mmCIF file of C-alpha atoms and ligand atoms in Angstrom:
data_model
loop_
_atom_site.group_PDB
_atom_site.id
_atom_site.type_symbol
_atom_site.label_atom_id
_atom_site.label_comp_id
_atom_site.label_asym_id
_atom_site.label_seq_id
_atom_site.Cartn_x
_atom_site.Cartn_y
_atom_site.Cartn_z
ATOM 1 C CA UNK A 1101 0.000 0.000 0.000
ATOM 2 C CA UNK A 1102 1.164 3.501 -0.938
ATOM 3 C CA UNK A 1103 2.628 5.271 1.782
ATOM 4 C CA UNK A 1104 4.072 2.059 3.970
ATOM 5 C CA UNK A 1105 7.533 0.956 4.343
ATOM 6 C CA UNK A 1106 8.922 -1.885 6.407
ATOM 7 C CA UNK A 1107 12.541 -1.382 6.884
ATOM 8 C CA UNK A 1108 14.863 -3.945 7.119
ATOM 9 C CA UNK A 1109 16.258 -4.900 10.267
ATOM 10 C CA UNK A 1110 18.667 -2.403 11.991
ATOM 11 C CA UNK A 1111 21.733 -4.418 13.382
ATOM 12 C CA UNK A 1112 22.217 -4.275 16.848
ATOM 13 C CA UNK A 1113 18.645 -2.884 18.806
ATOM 14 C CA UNK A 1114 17.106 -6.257 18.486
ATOM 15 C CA UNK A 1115 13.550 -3.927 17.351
ATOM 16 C CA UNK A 1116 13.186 -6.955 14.369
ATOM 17 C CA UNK A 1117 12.783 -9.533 16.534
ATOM 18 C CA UNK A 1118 9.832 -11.582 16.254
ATOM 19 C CA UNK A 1119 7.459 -10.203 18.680
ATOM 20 C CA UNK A 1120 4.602 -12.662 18.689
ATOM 21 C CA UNK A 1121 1.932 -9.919 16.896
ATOM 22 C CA UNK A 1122 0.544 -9.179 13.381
ATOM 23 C CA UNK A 1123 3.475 -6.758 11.409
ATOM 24 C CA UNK A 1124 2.154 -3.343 12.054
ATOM 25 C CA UNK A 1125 1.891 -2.559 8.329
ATOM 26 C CA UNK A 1126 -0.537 -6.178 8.035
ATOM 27 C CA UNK A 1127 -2.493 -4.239 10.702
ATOM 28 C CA UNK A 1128 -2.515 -1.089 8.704
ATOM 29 C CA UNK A 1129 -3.524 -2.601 5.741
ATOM 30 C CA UNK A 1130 -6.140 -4.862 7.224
ATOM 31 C CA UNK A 1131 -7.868 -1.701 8.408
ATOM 32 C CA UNK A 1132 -7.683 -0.311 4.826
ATOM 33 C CA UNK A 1133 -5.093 2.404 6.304
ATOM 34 C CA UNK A 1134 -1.580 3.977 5.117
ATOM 35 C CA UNK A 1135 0.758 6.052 7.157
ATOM 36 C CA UNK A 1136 2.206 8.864 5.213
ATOM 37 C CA UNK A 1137 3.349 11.968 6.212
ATOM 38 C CA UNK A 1138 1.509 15.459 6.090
ATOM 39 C CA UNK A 1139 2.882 18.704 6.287
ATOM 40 C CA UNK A 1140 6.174 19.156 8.787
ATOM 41 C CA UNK A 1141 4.561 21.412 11.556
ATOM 42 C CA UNK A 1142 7.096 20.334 14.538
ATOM 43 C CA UNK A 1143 11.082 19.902 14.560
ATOM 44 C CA UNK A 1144 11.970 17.673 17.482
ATOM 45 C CA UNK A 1145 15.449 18.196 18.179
ATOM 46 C CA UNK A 1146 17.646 15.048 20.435
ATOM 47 C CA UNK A 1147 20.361 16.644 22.101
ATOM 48 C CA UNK A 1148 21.710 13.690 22.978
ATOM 49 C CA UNK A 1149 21.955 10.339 25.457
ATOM 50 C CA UNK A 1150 23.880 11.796 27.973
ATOM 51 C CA UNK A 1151 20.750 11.717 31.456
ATOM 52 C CA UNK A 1152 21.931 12.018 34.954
ATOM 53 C CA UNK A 1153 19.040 8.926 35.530
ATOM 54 C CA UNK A 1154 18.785 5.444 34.034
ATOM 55 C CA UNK A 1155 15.032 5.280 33.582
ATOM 56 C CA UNK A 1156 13.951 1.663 32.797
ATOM 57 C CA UNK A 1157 11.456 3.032 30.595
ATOM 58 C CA UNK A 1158 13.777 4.755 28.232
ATOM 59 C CA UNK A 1159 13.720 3.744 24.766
ATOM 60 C CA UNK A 1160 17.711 5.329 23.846
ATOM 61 C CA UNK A 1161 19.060 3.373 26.841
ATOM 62 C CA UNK A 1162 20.082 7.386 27.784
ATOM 63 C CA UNK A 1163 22.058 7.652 31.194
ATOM 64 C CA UNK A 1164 25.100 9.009 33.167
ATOM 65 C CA UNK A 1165 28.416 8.206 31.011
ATOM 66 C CA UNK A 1166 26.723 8.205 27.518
ATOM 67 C CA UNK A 1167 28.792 10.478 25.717
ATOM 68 C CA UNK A 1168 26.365 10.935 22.332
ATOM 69 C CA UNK A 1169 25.734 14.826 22.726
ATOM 70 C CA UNK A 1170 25.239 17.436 20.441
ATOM 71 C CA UNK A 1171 28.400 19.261 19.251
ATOM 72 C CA UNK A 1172 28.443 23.128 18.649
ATOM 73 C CA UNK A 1173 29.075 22.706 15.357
ATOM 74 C CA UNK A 1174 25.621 20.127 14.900
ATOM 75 C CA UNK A 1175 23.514 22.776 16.961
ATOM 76 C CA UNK A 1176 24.464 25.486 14.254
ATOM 77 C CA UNK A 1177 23.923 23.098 11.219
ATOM 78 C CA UNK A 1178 20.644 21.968 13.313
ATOM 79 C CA UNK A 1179 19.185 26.189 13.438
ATOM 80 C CA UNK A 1180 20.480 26.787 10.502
ATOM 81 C CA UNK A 1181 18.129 24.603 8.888
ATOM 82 C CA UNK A 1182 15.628 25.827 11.544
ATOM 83 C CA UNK A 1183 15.859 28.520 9.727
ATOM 84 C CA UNK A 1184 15.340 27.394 6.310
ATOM 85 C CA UNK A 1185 12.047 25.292 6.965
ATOM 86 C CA UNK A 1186 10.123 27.476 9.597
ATOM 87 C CA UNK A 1187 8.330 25.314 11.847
ATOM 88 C CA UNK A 1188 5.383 26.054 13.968
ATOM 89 C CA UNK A 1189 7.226 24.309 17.100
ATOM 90 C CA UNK A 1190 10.316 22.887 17.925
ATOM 91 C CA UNK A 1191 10.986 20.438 20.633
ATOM 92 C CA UNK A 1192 13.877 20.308 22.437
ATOM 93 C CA UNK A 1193 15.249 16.755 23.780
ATOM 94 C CA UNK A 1194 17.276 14.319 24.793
ATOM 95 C CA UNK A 1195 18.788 12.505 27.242
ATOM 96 C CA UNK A 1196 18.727 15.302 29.462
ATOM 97 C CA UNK A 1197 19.281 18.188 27.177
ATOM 98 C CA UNK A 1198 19.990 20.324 30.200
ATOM 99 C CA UNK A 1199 23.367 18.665 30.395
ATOM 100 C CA UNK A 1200 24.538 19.676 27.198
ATOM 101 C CA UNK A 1201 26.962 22.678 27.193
ATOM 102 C CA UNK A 1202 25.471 24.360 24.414
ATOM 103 C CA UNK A 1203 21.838 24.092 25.356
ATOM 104 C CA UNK A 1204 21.715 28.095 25.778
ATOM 105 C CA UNK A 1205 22.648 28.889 22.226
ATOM 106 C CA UNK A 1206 20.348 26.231 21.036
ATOM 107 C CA UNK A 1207 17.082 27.887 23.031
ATOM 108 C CA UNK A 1208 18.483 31.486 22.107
ATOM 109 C CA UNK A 1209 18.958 30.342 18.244
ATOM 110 C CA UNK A 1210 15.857 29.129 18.056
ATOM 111 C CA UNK A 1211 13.478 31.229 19.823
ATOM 112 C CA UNK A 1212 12.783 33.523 17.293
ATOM 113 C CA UNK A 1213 12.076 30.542 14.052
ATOM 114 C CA UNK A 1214 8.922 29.394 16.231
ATOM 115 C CA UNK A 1215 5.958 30.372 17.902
ATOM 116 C CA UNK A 1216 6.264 27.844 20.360
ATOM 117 C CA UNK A 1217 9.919 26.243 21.472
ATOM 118 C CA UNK A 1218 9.510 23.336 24.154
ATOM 119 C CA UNK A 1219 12.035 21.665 26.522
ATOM 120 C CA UNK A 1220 12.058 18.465 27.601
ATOM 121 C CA UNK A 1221 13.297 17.872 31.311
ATOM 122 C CA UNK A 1222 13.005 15.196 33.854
ATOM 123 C CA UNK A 1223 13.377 17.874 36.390
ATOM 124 C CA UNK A 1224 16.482 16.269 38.463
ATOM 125 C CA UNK A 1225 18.981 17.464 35.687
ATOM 126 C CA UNK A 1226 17.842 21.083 35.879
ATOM 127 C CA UNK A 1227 18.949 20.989 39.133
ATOM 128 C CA UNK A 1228 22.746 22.905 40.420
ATOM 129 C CA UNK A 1229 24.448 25.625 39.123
ATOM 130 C CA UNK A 1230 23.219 26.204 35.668
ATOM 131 C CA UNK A 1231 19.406 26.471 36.990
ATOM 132 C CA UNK A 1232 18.490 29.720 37.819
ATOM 133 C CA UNK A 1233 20.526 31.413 34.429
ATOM 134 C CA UNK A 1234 18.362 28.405 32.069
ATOM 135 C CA UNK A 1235 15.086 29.395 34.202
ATOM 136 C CA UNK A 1236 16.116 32.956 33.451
ATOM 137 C CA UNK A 1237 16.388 32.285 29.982
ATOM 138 C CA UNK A 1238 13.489 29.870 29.723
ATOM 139 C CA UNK A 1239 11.290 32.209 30.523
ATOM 140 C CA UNK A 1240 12.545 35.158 28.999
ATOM 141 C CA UNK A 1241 11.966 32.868 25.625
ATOM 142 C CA UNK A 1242 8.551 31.974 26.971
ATOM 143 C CA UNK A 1243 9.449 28.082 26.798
ATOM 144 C CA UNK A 1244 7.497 25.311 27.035
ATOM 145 C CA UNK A 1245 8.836 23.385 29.738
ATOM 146 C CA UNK A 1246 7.761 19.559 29.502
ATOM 147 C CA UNK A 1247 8.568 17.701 32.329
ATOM 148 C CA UNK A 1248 8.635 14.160 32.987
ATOM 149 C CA UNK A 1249 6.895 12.721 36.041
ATOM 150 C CA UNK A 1250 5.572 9.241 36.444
ATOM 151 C CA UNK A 1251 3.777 9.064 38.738
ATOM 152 C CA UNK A 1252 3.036 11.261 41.913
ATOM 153 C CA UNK A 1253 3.132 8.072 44.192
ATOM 154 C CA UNK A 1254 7.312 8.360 45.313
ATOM 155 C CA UNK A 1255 7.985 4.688 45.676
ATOM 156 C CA UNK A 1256 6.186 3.783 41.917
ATOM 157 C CA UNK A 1257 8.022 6.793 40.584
ATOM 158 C CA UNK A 1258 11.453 5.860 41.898
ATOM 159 C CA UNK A 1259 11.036 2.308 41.002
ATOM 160 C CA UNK A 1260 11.128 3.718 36.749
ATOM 161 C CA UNK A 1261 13.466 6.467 37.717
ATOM 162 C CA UNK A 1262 15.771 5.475 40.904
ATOM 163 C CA UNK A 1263 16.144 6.246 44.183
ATOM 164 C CA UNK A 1264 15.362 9.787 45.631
ATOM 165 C CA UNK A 1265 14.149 10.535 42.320
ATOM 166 C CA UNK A 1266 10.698 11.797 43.138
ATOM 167 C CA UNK A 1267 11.600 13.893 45.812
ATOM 168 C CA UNK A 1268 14.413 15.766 43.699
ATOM 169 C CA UNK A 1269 11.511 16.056 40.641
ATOM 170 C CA UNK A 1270 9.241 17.468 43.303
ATOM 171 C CA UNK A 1271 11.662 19.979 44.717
ATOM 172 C CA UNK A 1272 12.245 21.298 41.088
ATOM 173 C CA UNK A 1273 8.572 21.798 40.056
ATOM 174 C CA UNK A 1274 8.038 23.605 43.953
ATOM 175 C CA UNK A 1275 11.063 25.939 42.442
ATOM 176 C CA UNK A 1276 9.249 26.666 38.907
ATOM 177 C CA UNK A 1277 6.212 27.503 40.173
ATOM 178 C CA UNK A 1278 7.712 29.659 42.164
ATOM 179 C CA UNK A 1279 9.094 31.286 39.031
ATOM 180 C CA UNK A 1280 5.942 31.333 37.290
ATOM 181 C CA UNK A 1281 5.828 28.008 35.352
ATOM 182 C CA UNK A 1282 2.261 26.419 35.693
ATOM 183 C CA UNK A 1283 0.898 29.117 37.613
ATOM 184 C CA UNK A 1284 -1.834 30.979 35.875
ATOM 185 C CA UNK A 1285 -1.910 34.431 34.278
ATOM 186 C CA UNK A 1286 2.207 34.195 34.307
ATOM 187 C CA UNK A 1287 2.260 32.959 30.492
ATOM 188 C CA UNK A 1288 4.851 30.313 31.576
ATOM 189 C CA UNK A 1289 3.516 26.719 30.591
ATOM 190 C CA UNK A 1290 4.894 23.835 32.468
ATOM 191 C CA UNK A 1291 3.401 20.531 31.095
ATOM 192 C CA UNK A 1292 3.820 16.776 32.513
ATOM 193 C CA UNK A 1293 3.864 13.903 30.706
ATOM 194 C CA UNK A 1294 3.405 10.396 32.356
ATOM 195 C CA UNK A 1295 4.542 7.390 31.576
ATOM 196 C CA UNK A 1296 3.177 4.123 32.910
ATOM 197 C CA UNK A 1297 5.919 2.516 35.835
ATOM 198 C CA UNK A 1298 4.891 -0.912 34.437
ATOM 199 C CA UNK A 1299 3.963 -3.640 31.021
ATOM 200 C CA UNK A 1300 0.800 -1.865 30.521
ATOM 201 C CA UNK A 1301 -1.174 1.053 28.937
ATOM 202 C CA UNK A 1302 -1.684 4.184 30.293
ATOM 203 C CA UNK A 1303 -5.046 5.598 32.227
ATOM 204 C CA UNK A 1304 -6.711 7.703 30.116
ATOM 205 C CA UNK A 1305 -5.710 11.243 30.461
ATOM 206 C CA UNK A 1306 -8.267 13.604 31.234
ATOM 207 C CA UNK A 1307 -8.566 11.307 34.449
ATOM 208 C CA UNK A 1308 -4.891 11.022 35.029
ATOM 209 C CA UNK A 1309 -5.014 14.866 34.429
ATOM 210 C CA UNK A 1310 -7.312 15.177 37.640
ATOM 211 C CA UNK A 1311 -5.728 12.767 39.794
ATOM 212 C CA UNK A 1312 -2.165 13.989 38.661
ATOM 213 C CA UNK A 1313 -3.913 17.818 39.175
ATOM 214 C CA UNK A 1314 -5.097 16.397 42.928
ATOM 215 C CA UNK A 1315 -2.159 15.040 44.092
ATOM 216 C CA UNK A 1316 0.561 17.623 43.494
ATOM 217 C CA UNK A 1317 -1.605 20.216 45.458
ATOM 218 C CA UNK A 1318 -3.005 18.440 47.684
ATOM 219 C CA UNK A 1319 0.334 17.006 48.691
ATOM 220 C CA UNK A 1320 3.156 19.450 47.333
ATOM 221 C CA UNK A 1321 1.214 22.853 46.590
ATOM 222 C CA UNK A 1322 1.925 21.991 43.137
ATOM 223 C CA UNK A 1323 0.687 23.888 39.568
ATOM 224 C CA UNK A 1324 0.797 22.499 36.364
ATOM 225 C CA UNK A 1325 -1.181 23.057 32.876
ATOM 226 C CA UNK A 1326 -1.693 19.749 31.355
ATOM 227 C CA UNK A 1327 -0.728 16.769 31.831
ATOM 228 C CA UNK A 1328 -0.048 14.106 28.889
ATOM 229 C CA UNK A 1329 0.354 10.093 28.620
ATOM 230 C CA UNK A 1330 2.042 8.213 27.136
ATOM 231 C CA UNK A 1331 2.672 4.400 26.481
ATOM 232 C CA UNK A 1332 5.978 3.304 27.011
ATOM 233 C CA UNK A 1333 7.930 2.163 23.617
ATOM 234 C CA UNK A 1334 9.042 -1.597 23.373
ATOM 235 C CA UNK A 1335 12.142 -0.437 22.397
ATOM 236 C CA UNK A 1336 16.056 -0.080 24.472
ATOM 237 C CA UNK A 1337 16.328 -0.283 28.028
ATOM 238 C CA UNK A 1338 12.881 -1.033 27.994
ATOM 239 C CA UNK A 1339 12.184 -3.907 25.858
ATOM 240 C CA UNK A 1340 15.188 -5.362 27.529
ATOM 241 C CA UNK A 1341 13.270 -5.155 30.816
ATOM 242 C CA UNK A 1342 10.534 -6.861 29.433
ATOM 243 C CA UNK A 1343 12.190 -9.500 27.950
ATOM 244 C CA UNK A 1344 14.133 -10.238 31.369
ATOM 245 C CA UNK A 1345 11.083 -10.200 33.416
ATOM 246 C CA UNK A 1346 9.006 -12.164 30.830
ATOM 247 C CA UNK A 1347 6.744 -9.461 30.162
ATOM 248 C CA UNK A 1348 7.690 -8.486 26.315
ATOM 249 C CA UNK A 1349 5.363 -10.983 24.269
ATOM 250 C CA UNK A 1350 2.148 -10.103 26.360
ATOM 251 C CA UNK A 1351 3.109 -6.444 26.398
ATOM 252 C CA UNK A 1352 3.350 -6.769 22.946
ATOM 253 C CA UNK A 1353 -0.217 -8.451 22.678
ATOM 254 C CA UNK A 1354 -1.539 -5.598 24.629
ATOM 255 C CA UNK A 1355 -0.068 -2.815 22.795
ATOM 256 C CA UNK A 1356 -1.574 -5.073 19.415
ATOM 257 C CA UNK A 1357 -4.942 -5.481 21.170
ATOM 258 C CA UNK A 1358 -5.425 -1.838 21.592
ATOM 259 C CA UNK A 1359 -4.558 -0.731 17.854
ATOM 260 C CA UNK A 1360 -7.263 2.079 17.527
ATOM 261 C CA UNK A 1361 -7.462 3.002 13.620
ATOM 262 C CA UNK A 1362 -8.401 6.771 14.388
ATOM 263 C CA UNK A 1363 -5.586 7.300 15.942
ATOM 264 C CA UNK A 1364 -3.791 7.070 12.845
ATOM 265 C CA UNK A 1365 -4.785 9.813 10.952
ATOM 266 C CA UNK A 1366 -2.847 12.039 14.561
ATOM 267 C CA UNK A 1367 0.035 10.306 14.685
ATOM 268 C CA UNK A 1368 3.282 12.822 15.393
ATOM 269 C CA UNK A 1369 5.371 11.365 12.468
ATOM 270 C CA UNK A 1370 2.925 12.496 10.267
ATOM 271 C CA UNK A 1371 4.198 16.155 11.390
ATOM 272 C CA UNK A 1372 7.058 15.590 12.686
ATOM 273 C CA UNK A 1373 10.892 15.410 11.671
ATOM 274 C CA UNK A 1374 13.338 14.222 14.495
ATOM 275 C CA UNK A 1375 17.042 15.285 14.494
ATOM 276 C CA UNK A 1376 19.543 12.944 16.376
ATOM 277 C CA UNK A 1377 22.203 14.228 17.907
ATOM 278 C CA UNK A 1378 24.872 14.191 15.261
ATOM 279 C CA UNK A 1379 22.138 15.837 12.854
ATOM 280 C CA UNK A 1380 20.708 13.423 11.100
ATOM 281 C CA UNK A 1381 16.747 13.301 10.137
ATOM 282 C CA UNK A 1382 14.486 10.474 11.440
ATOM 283 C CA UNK A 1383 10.670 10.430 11.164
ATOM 284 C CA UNK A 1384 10.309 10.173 14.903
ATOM 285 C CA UNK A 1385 12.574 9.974 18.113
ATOM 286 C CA UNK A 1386 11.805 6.122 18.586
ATOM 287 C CA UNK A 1387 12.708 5.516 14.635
ATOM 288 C CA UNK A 1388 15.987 7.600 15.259
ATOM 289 C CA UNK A 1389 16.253 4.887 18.620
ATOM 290 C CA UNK A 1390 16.502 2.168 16.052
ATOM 291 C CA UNK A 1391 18.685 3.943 13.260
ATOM 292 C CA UNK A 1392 16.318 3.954 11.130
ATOM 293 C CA UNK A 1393 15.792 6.573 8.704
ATOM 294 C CA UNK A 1394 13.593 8.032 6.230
ATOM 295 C CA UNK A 1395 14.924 6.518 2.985
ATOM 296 C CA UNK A 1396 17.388 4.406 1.790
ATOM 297 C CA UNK A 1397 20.044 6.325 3.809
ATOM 298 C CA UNK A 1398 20.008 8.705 6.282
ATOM 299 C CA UNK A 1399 20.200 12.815 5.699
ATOM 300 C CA UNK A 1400 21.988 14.901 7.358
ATOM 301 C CA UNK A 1401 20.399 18.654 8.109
ATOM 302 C CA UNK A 1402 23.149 20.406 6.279
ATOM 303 C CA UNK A 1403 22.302 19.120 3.378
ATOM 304 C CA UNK A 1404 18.789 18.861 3.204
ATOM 305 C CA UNK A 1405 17.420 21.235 0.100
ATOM 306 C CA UNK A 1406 13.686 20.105 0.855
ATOM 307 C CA UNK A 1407 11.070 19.020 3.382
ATOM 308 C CA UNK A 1408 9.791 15.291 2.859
ATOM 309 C CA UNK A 1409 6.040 16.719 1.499
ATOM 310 C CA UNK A 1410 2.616 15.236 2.295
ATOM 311 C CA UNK A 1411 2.503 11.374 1.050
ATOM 312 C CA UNK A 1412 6.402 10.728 1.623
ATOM 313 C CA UNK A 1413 6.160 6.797 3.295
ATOM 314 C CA UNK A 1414 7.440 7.149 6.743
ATOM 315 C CA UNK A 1415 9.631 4.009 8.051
ATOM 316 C CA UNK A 1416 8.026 1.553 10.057
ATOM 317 C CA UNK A 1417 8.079 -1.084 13.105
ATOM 318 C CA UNK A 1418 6.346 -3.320 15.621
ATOM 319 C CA UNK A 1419 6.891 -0.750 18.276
ATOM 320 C CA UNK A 1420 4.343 1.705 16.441
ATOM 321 C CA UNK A 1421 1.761 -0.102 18.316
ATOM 322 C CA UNK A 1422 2.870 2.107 20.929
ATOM 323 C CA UNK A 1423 1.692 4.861 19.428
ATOM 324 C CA UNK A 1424 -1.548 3.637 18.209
ATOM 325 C CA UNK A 1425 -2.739 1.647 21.445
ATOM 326 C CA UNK A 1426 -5.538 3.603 23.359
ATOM 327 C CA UNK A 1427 -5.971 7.176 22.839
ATOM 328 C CA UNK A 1428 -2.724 6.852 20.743
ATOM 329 C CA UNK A 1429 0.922 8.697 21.235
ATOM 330 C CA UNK A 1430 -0.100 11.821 18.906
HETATM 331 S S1 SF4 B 2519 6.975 4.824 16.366
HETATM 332 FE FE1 SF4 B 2519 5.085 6.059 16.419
HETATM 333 S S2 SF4 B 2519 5.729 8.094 15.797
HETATM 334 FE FE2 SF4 B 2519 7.338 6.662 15.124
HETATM 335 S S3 SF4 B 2519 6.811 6.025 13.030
HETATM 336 FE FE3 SF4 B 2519 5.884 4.544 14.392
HETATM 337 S S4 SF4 B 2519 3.794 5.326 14.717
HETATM 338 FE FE4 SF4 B 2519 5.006 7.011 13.921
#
């Protein structure tokens, strides 16, 4: 079917093996669907693997000692091109981009190519010296800050995340409100996103919203704006979780199971280009996890003359059940 595209296996991640469901792209087709991309509304940029935490849900196996991070020279080549293909958002991530030296000129370069400029953080890393100058300059941009947060129940939370975790992440968000992110009429957006702590699908989110909402006052004094969840990808540190506690094939069968066809039409690669951390393109940030790009070989931002335009194929795997399970990863 126009529009689909299997990729070979990618050496090495183990994302081909056989994982006990219908090929996504059987799925598609059975439903009488194709997943092709639309118009490029959001750059998502990965800064890079290096994360002070070792999250067992993290699909680029990102923690202390990776040493994959942006270079000065790929952040230039990265707004450069920014610059070339205006975006209406761009989406800064990693990792934990705050560790990257040059995350300042990246926020400052890019600020004025889009209306809105998000940053990814799982709170912890913004923590120490650099905080208060990348708050400043946060909010003099008017970023998005999206931070990860599990769950608001500590031990859960620090059973994905680590020890003591939870109690750094909740320290952090106590410090942004009190500069102004989440806290209404301030124009400083702080957004969650949660991530299951086990082998299963989210809850819905306008009721994890509340509960989330609930919590973090009730408990903390807490703010936020929205809250957004997510399925965990089968993919790195992850899938090798489930496979050594036994959990991947039925995961796998429940991420199947839930294939809803109209979330399809929303899905984020459909709008999205990634950027990996050396500057290459990917369709999303779990097909850049794999290596797996585009077309036949991988493009680097420097010398990209063109967006992909609407009906390019976008590269495909198993693990896009993630995305399409539930209220889908859009
Ligand atoms: S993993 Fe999700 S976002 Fe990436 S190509 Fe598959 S469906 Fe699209």
């Amino acid at each position: 079917m126009a529009g689909i595209r299997e990729i070979s296996p990618v050496s090495g991640t183990g994302a081909n093996e056989a994982s006990g469901v219908e090929p996504f792209a059987g799925t598609l087709s059975r439903h009488g669907l194709s997943l092709a991309r639309d118009r490029v509304h959001t750059l998502q940029v990965n800064t890079g693997y290096l994360c002070n935490l070792r999250c067992r849900h993290c699909h680029l196996e990102a923690g202390p000692g990776r040493e994959e991070i942006m270079s000065r020279e790929t952040m230039e080549a990265v707004v450069a091109f920014a610059r070339r293909f205006p975006v209406q958002a761009i989406d800064i991530t990693g990792g934990a981009p705050e560790l990257v030296p040059g995350l300042p000129f990246l926020i400052e370069g890019f600020a004025p190519l889009a209306p809105r400029l998000m940053l990814r953080t799982n709170l912890s890393a913004i923590n120490g010296a650099a905080r208060e100058p990348l708050l400043s300059l946060c909010a003099a941009h008017r970023v998005v800050l999206v931070a990860s947060l599990p769950s608001t129940n500590p031990s859960q939370a620090d059973a994905q995340r680590g020890a003591g975790a939870t109690e750094s992440a909740i320290a952090v968000l106590k410090i942004l409100n009190a500069a102004g992110y989440g806290v209404e009429g301030t124009g400083l957006e702080l957004d969650l996103v949660s991530n299951p702590v086990g082998a299963f699908l989210p809850a819905p989110q306008d009721s994890a919203e509340r509960k989330f909402r609930q919590d973090l006052l009730r408990r903390w004094g807490i703010a936020f704006n929205h809250l957004y969840t997510f399925a965990n990808v089968p993919l790195g540190r992850f899938r090798t979780w489930l496979l050594r506690t036994g959990n991947y094939e039925r995961y796998m069968k429940t991420l199947a199971d839930g294939f809803n066809p109209s979330a399809v039409d929303r899905l984020m690669c459909r709008t999205l280009l990634s950027v990996s951390w050396d500057g290459y393109l990917y369709d999303c940030d779990f097909n850049l996890a794999v290596g797996r790009p585009p077309g036949e070989r991988r493009a680097h931002v420097s010398e990209v003359r063109e967006l992909p335009p609407p009906g390019s194929p976008i590269a495909i795997g198993d693990y896009c059940y993630a995305c399409t399970a539930g209220s889908g990863f859009t």
